[in-house]
GROMACS .gro file of C-alpha atoms in nm:
model
  261
    1UNK     CA    1   3.635  -0.837  -3.020
    2UNK     CA    2   3.250  -0.751  -3.013
    3UNK     CA    3   3.081  -0.868  -2.708
    4UNK     CA    4   2.787  -1.092  -2.914
    5UNK     CA    5   3.083  -1.248  -3.094
    6UNK     CA    6   3.266  -1.343  -2.751
    7UNK     CA    7   2.953  -1.491  -2.652
    8UNK     CA    8   2.922  -1.722  -2.900
    9UNK     CA    9   3.249  -1.799  -2.877
   10UNK     CA   10   3.189  -1.903  -2.509
   11UNK     CA   11   2.902  -2.146  -2.609
   12UNK     CA   12   3.108  -2.314  -2.892
   13UNK     CA   13   3.005  -2.103  -3.170
   14UNK     CA   14   3.113  -1.860  -3.395
   15UNK     CA   15   2.898  -1.549  -3.574
   16UNK     CA   16   2.999  -1.508  -3.921
   17UNK     CA   17   2.883  -1.159  -4.137
   18UNK     CA   18   2.693  -1.298  -4.440
   19UNK     CA   19   2.879  -1.142  -4.760
   20UNK     CA   20   2.666  -1.163  -5.091
   21UNK     CA   21   3.003  -1.229  -5.274
   22UNK     CA   22   3.155  -1.513  -5.017
   23UNK     CA   23   2.833  -1.705  -4.897
   24UNK     CA   24   2.801  -1.989  -4.624
   25UNK     CA   25   2.672  -2.335  -4.789
   26UNK     CA   26   2.319  -2.251  -4.657
   27UNK     CA   27   2.282  -1.899  -4.826
   28UNK     CA   28   2.502  -1.995  -5.170
   29UNK     CA   29   2.279  -2.293  -5.207
   30UNK     CA   30   1.927  -2.025  -5.097
   31UNK     CA   31   2.102  -1.860  -5.415
   32UNK     CA   32   2.180  -2.143  -5.662
   33UNK     CA   33   1.925  -2.360  -5.650
   34UNK     CA   34   1.632  -2.110  -5.817
   35UNK     CA   35   1.889  -1.991  -5.994
   36UNK     CA   36   1.901  -2.310  -6.194
   37UNK     CA   37   1.502  -2.372  -6.155
   38UNK     CA   38   1.600  -2.682  -5.927
   39UNK     CA   39   1.222  -2.863  -5.904
   40UNK     CA   40   1.419  -3.220  -5.792
   41UNK     CA   41   1.669  -3.283  -5.531
   42UNK     CA   42   1.850  -3.575  -5.506
   43UNK     CA   43   2.001  -3.630  -5.155
   44UNK     CA   44   2.193  -3.954  -5.166
   45UNK     CA   45   2.336  -4.047  -4.861
   46UNK     CA   46   2.112  -3.875  -4.645
   47UNK     CA   47   2.175  -3.998  -4.306
   48UNK     CA   48   1.956  -3.912  -4.097
   49UNK     CA   49   1.811  -3.636  -4.315
   50UNK     CA   50   2.046  -3.325  -4.196
   51UNK     CA   51   2.061  -3.202  -4.568
   52UNK     CA   52   1.649  -3.230  -4.593
   53UNK     CA   53   1.616  -3.026  -4.339
   54UNK     CA   54   1.892  -2.737  -4.439
   55UNK     CA   55   1.706  -2.728  -4.785
   56UNK     CA   56   1.389  -2.607  -4.608
   57UNK     CA   57   1.562  -2.383  -4.413
   58UNK     CA   58   1.730  -2.262  -4.710
   59UNK     CA   59   1.358  -2.162  -4.850
   60UNK     CA   60   1.367  -2.480  -5.121
   61UNK     CA   61   1.045  -2.616  -5.164
   62UNK     CA   62   1.081  -2.877  -5.433
   63UNK     CA   63   1.104  -3.254  -5.448
   64UNK     CA   64   1.361  -3.393  -5.236
   65UNK     CA   65   1.446  -3.789  -5.267
   66UNK     CA   66   1.639  -3.894  -5.045
   67UNK     CA   67   1.864  -4.232  -5.019
   68UNK     CA   68   2.009  -4.377  -4.740
   69UNK     CA   69   2.123  -4.735  -4.720
   70UNK     CA   70   2.207  -4.799  -4.358
   71UNK     CA   71   1.878  -4.921  -4.160
   72UNK     CA   72   1.863  -4.777  -3.831
   73UNK     CA   73   1.961  -4.419  -3.989
   74UNK     CA   74   1.697  -4.459  -4.224
   75UNK     CA   75   1.417  -4.511  -4.007
   76UNK     CA   76   1.490  -4.183  -3.815
   77UNK     CA   77   1.514  -4.035  -4.184
   78UNK     CA   78   1.164  -4.148  -4.275
   79UNK     CA   79   1.030  -4.014  -3.975
   80UNK     CA   80   1.167  -3.638  -4.014
   81UNK     CA   81   1.021  -3.727  -4.390
   82UNK     CA   82   0.702  -3.816  -4.296
   83UNK     CA   83   0.514  -3.487  -4.228
   84UNK     CA   84   0.683  -3.335  -4.579
   85UNK     CA   85   0.465  -3.476  -4.915
   86UNK     CA   86   0.734  -3.344  -5.138
   87UNK     CA   87   0.983  -3.558  -4.961
   88UNK     CA   88   1.022  -3.900  -5.047
   89UNK     CA   89   1.279  -4.156  -4.881
   90UNK     CA   90   1.423  -4.481  -4.999
   91UNK     CA   91   1.649  -4.756  -4.817
   92UNK     CA   92   1.956  -4.827  -5.058
   93UNK     CA   93   2.235  -4.661  -5.203
   94UNK     CA   94   2.296  -4.533  -5.523
   95UNK     CA   95   2.620  -4.666  -5.705
   96UNK     CA   96   2.802  -4.733  -6.085
   97UNK     CA   97   2.617  -5.083  -6.075
   98UNK     CA   98   2.315  -5.253  -5.955
   99UNK     CA   99   2.356  -5.511  -5.663
  100UNK     CA  100   2.449  -5.576  -5.297
  101UNK     CA  101   2.709  -5.498  -5.047
  102UNK     CA  102   2.805  -5.483  -4.712
  103UNK     CA  103   2.809  -5.139  -4.553
  104UNK     CA  104   3.068  -5.056  -4.250
  105UNK     CA  105   2.839  -4.873  -3.995
  106UNK     CA  106   3.065  -4.647  -3.742
  107UNK     CA  107   2.969  -4.494  -3.460
  108UNK     CA  108   2.946  -4.180  -3.612
  109UNK     CA  109   2.675  -4.312  -3.866
  110UNK     CA  110   2.775  -3.966  -4.082
  111UNK     CA  111   3.070  -4.223  -4.152
  112UNK     CA  112   2.903  -4.514  -4.257
  113UNK     CA  113   3.096  -4.613  -4.590
  114UNK     CA  114   3.183  -4.925  -4.827
  115UNK     CA  115   3.550  -4.897  -4.755
  116UNK     CA  116   3.774  -4.941  -4.496
  117UNK     CA  117   3.893  -4.636  -4.262
  118UNK     CA  118   4.272  -4.517  -4.346
  119UNK     CA  119   4.510  -4.487  -4.012
  120UNK     CA  120   4.513  -4.155  -4.074
  121UNK     CA  121   4.117  -4.141  -4.032
  122UNK     CA  122   4.097  -4.309  -3.724
  123UNK     CA  123   4.357  -4.084  -3.558
  124UNK     CA  124   4.190  -3.797  -3.653
  125UNK     CA  125   3.804  -3.914  -3.558
  126UNK     CA  126   3.894  -4.191  -3.260
  127UNK     CA  127   3.510  -4.191  -3.155
  128UNK     CA  128   3.384  -4.140  -3.512
  129UNK     CA  129   3.517  -4.381  -3.732
  130UNK     CA  130   3.504  -4.699  -3.474
  131UNK     CA  131   3.320  -4.977  -3.680
  132UNK     CA  132   3.013  -5.119  -3.475
  133UNK     CA  133   2.863  -5.337  -3.720
  134UNK     CA  134   2.865  -5.460  -4.103
  135UNK     CA  135   2.544  -5.433  -4.249
  136UNK     CA  136   2.411  -5.569  -4.628
  137UNK     CA  137   2.234  -5.325  -4.823
  138UNK     CA  138   2.128  -5.287  -5.163
  139UNK     CA  139   2.242  -5.054  -5.415
  140UNK     CA  140   2.109  -4.907  -5.732
  141UNK     CA  141   2.177  -4.642  -6.012
  142UNK     CA  142   2.060  -4.291  -6.070
  143UNK     CA  143   1.955  -4.440  -6.444
  144UNK     CA  144   1.773  -4.724  -6.275
  145UNK     CA  145   1.562  -4.498  -6.048
  146UNK     CA  146   1.526  -4.173  -6.226
  147UNK     CA  147   1.220  -4.211  -6.362
  148UNK     CA  148   1.050  -4.325  -6.048
  149UNK     CA  149   1.196  -3.975  -5.869
  150UNK     CA  150   1.133  -3.745  -6.117
  151UNK     CA  151   0.759  -3.925  -6.227
  152UNK     CA  152   0.510  -3.635  -6.292
  153UNK     CA  153   0.808  -3.382  -6.379
  154UNK     CA  154   0.739  -3.255  -6.755
  155UNK     CA  155   1.071  -3.146  -6.765
  156UNK     CA  156   1.272  -3.205  -6.457
  157UNK     CA  157   1.545  -2.993  -6.319
  158UNK     CA  158   1.779  -3.167  -6.093
  159UNK     CA  159   2.057  -3.120  -5.837
  160UNK     CA  160   2.242  -3.378  -5.696
  161UNK     CA  161   2.370  -3.406  -5.369
  162UNK     CA  162   2.661  -3.648  -5.275
  163UNK     CA  163   2.771  -3.720  -4.944
  164UNK     CA  164   2.845  -4.152  -4.949
  165UNK     CA  165   3.182  -4.158  -4.784
  166UNK     CA  166   3.447  -4.233  -5.047
  167UNK     CA  167   3.187  -4.358  -5.306
  168UNK     CA  168   3.033  -4.028  -5.464
  169UNK     CA  169   3.239  -4.114  -5.795
  170UNK     CA  170   3.069  -4.433  -5.800
  171UNK     CA  171   2.715  -4.286  -5.770
  172UNK     CA  172   2.797  -3.982  -6.075
  173UNK     CA  173   2.915  -4.319  -6.266
  174UNK     CA  174   2.572  -4.486  -6.225
  175UNK     CA  175   2.429  -4.152  -6.396
  176UNK     CA  176   2.505  -4.169  -6.790
  177UNK     CA  177   2.190  -4.135  -6.915
  178UNK     CA  178   2.020  -3.898  -6.682
  179UNK     CA  179   2.308  -3.661  -6.640
  180UNK     CA  180   2.206  -3.434  -6.902
  181UNK     CA  181   1.909  -3.325  -6.654
  182UNK     CA  182   2.151  -3.273  -6.373
  183UNK     CA  183   2.204  -2.914  -6.362
  184UNK     CA  184   2.409  -2.811  -6.061
  185UNK     CA  185   2.585  -3.083  -5.809
  186UNK     CA  186   2.714  -3.102  -5.456
  187UNK     CA  187   2.960  -3.368  -5.338
  188UNK     CA  188   3.223  -3.443  -5.056
  189UNK     CA  189   3.602  -3.406  -5.207
  190UNK     CA  190   3.904  -3.512  -5.011
  191UNK     CA  191   4.215  -3.378  -4.968
  192UNK     CA  192   4.352  -3.624  -4.715
  193UNK     CA  193   4.200  -3.971  -4.761
  194UNK     CA  194   3.983  -4.082  -4.482
  195UNK     CA  195   3.906  -4.404  -4.663
  196UNK     CA  196   4.154  -4.680  -4.830
  197UNK     CA  197   4.124  -4.666  -5.245
  198UNK     CA  198   3.912  -4.357  -5.248
  199UNK     CA  199   3.978  -4.066  -5.525
  200UNK     CA  200   4.122  -3.771  -5.432
  201UNK     CA  201   3.988  -3.405  -5.515
  202UNK     CA  202   4.214  -3.377  -5.786
  203UNK     CA  203   4.071  -3.702  -5.979
  204UNK     CA  204   3.682  -3.569  -5.876
  205UNK     CA  205   3.699  -3.205  -5.948
  206UNK     CA  206   3.871  -3.367  -6.272
  207UNK     CA  207   3.555  -3.567  -6.341
  208UNK     CA  208   3.293  -3.358  -6.321
  209UNK     CA  209   3.475  -3.074  -6.476
  210UNK     CA  210   3.525  -3.296  -6.830
  211UNK     CA  211   3.142  -3.384  -6.775
  212UNK     CA  212   3.043  -3.036  -6.829
  213UNK     CA  213   3.053  -2.882  -6.488
  214UNK     CA  214   3.221  -2.570  -6.335
  215UNK     CA  215   3.249  -2.500  -5.940
  216UNK     CA  216   3.043  -2.231  -5.750
  217UNK     CA  217   3.196  -2.296  -5.408
  218UNK     CA  218   3.399  -2.474  -5.176
  219UNK     CA  219   3.331  -2.531  -4.805
  220UNK     CA  220   3.565  -2.653  -4.504
  221UNK     CA  221   3.401  -3.006  -4.359
  222UNK     CA  222   3.740  -3.129  -4.164
  223UNK     CA  223   4.110  -3.037  -4.086
  224UNK     CA  224   4.383  -3.206  -3.931
  225UNK     CA  225   4.385  -3.146  -3.552
  226UNK     CA  226   4.782  -3.046  -3.528
  227UNK     CA  227   4.840  -2.913  -3.881
  228UNK     CA  228   4.503  -2.779  -3.972
  229UNK     CA  229   4.534  -2.889  -4.297
  230UNK     CA  230   4.196  -2.951  -4.492
  231UNK     CA  231   4.121  -3.295  -4.485
  232UNK     CA  232   3.728  -3.273  -4.656
  233UNK     CA  233   3.539  -2.997  -4.812
  234UNK     CA  234   3.185  -2.988  -4.924
  235UNK     CA  235   3.181  -2.888  -5.317
  236UNK     CA  236   2.916  -2.652  -5.519
  237UNK     CA  237   2.914  -2.714  -5.891
  238UNK     CA  238   2.685  -2.637  -6.200
  239UNK     CA  239   2.688  -2.713  -6.560
  240UNK     CA  240   2.917  -2.450  -6.728
  241UNK     CA  241   2.610  -2.161  -6.855
  242UNK     CA  242   2.607  -2.132  -7.214
  243UNK     CA  243   2.762  -1.793  -7.238
  244UNK     CA  244   3.074  -1.957  -7.104
  245UNK     CA  245   3.146  -2.190  -7.333
  246UNK     CA  246   3.405  -2.141  -7.568
  247UNK     CA  247   3.356  -2.171  -7.904
  248UNK     CA  248   3.635  -2.279  -8.112
  249UNK     CA  249   3.756  -1.981  -8.320
  250UNK     CA  250   3.676  -2.024  -8.660
  251UNK     CA  251   4.031  -2.063  -8.893
  252UNK     CA  252   4.170  -1.750  -9.071
  253UNK     CA  253   4.186  -1.819  -9.454
  254UNK     CA  254   4.496  -1.762  -9.594
  255UNK     CA  255   4.512  -1.495  -9.849
  256UNK     CA  256   4.812  -1.543 -10.133
  257UNK     CA  257   4.998  -1.220 -10.148
  258UNK     CA  258   5.020  -1.055 -10.449
  259UNK     CA  259   5.391  -1.016 -10.621
  260UNK     CA  260   5.502  -0.671 -10.634
  261UNK     CA  261   5.541  -0.546 -10.965
   0.00000   0.00000   0.00000
C-alpha cells in the first residue's frame, strides 16, 4: 500500500483514484449537469445545505432551490445560502398533495422523516435514529411551487434531487405537470427498509423508469455493519436520450406468393 493511502486510512479516510468511466458522485454530477444544460436544481430534503455546498464544489453555477421543513435545520441552511444570490431556500416539505403533517426529528437531523423508523434501522443506527421531538410542518407540491422557483427562466432545464427519508416517491407524485421540464434526478433508494412503509428500490426504479428516466450512476450510502449488505444507494438518472428511445418497427407487408406454373 502506498504511503499516502496508508496515511489517509489512519485518519479515517480512503483515497480513491478518479476514473472517467467510473466517477464518484461528485465527479459524475460535475459531468452530467452541464451535459443536460441544467439551469435550475431543486434540492428537496436539503437538511443543512450539504448538497448545495457540494454542487458549488462541482462547479455548478446555476440556480438552486432548497426545501427543508424542519425549522432548526432550515435556519442553518438559510445562513449557509445567504451569501449566494443564486441559492433560494424554502421552509416546507414537498409531497404528493398540499397540507400539514408531523415529522419525526431524529438526533441525527438527516434522518428526520414523516415515517416511523423500523426496528432494523434502530439496530443499525442506534444513536442517529432516536427521535428527539415531533414537529408540525407544511407540505406543498412541486407543481404548486414550480413557477415560483423557475421564475425568470425562459425554458427551465431542471434537475430534481430528492433525499426525504422514504418520501421521495411522494415528492415525485406531486410533479405531474412540471415533470416534462425535469431532465435529470437524484434519489435515495432503499435495499433494506429503514422506515415503515417506505418503497423498496425495485418499486422506486420502476416508477422513475416508467416516467422516462434511465440510470446513469449508483453510489452506496450505507451498509449493514455485520453482513456488509447494502442498505441505501444514491441513484442518479436522466431522461432517456432521444437516440436511445426504441422506435417500434413497422410491420412487414405480407406478399402473396405467386402460384407455380
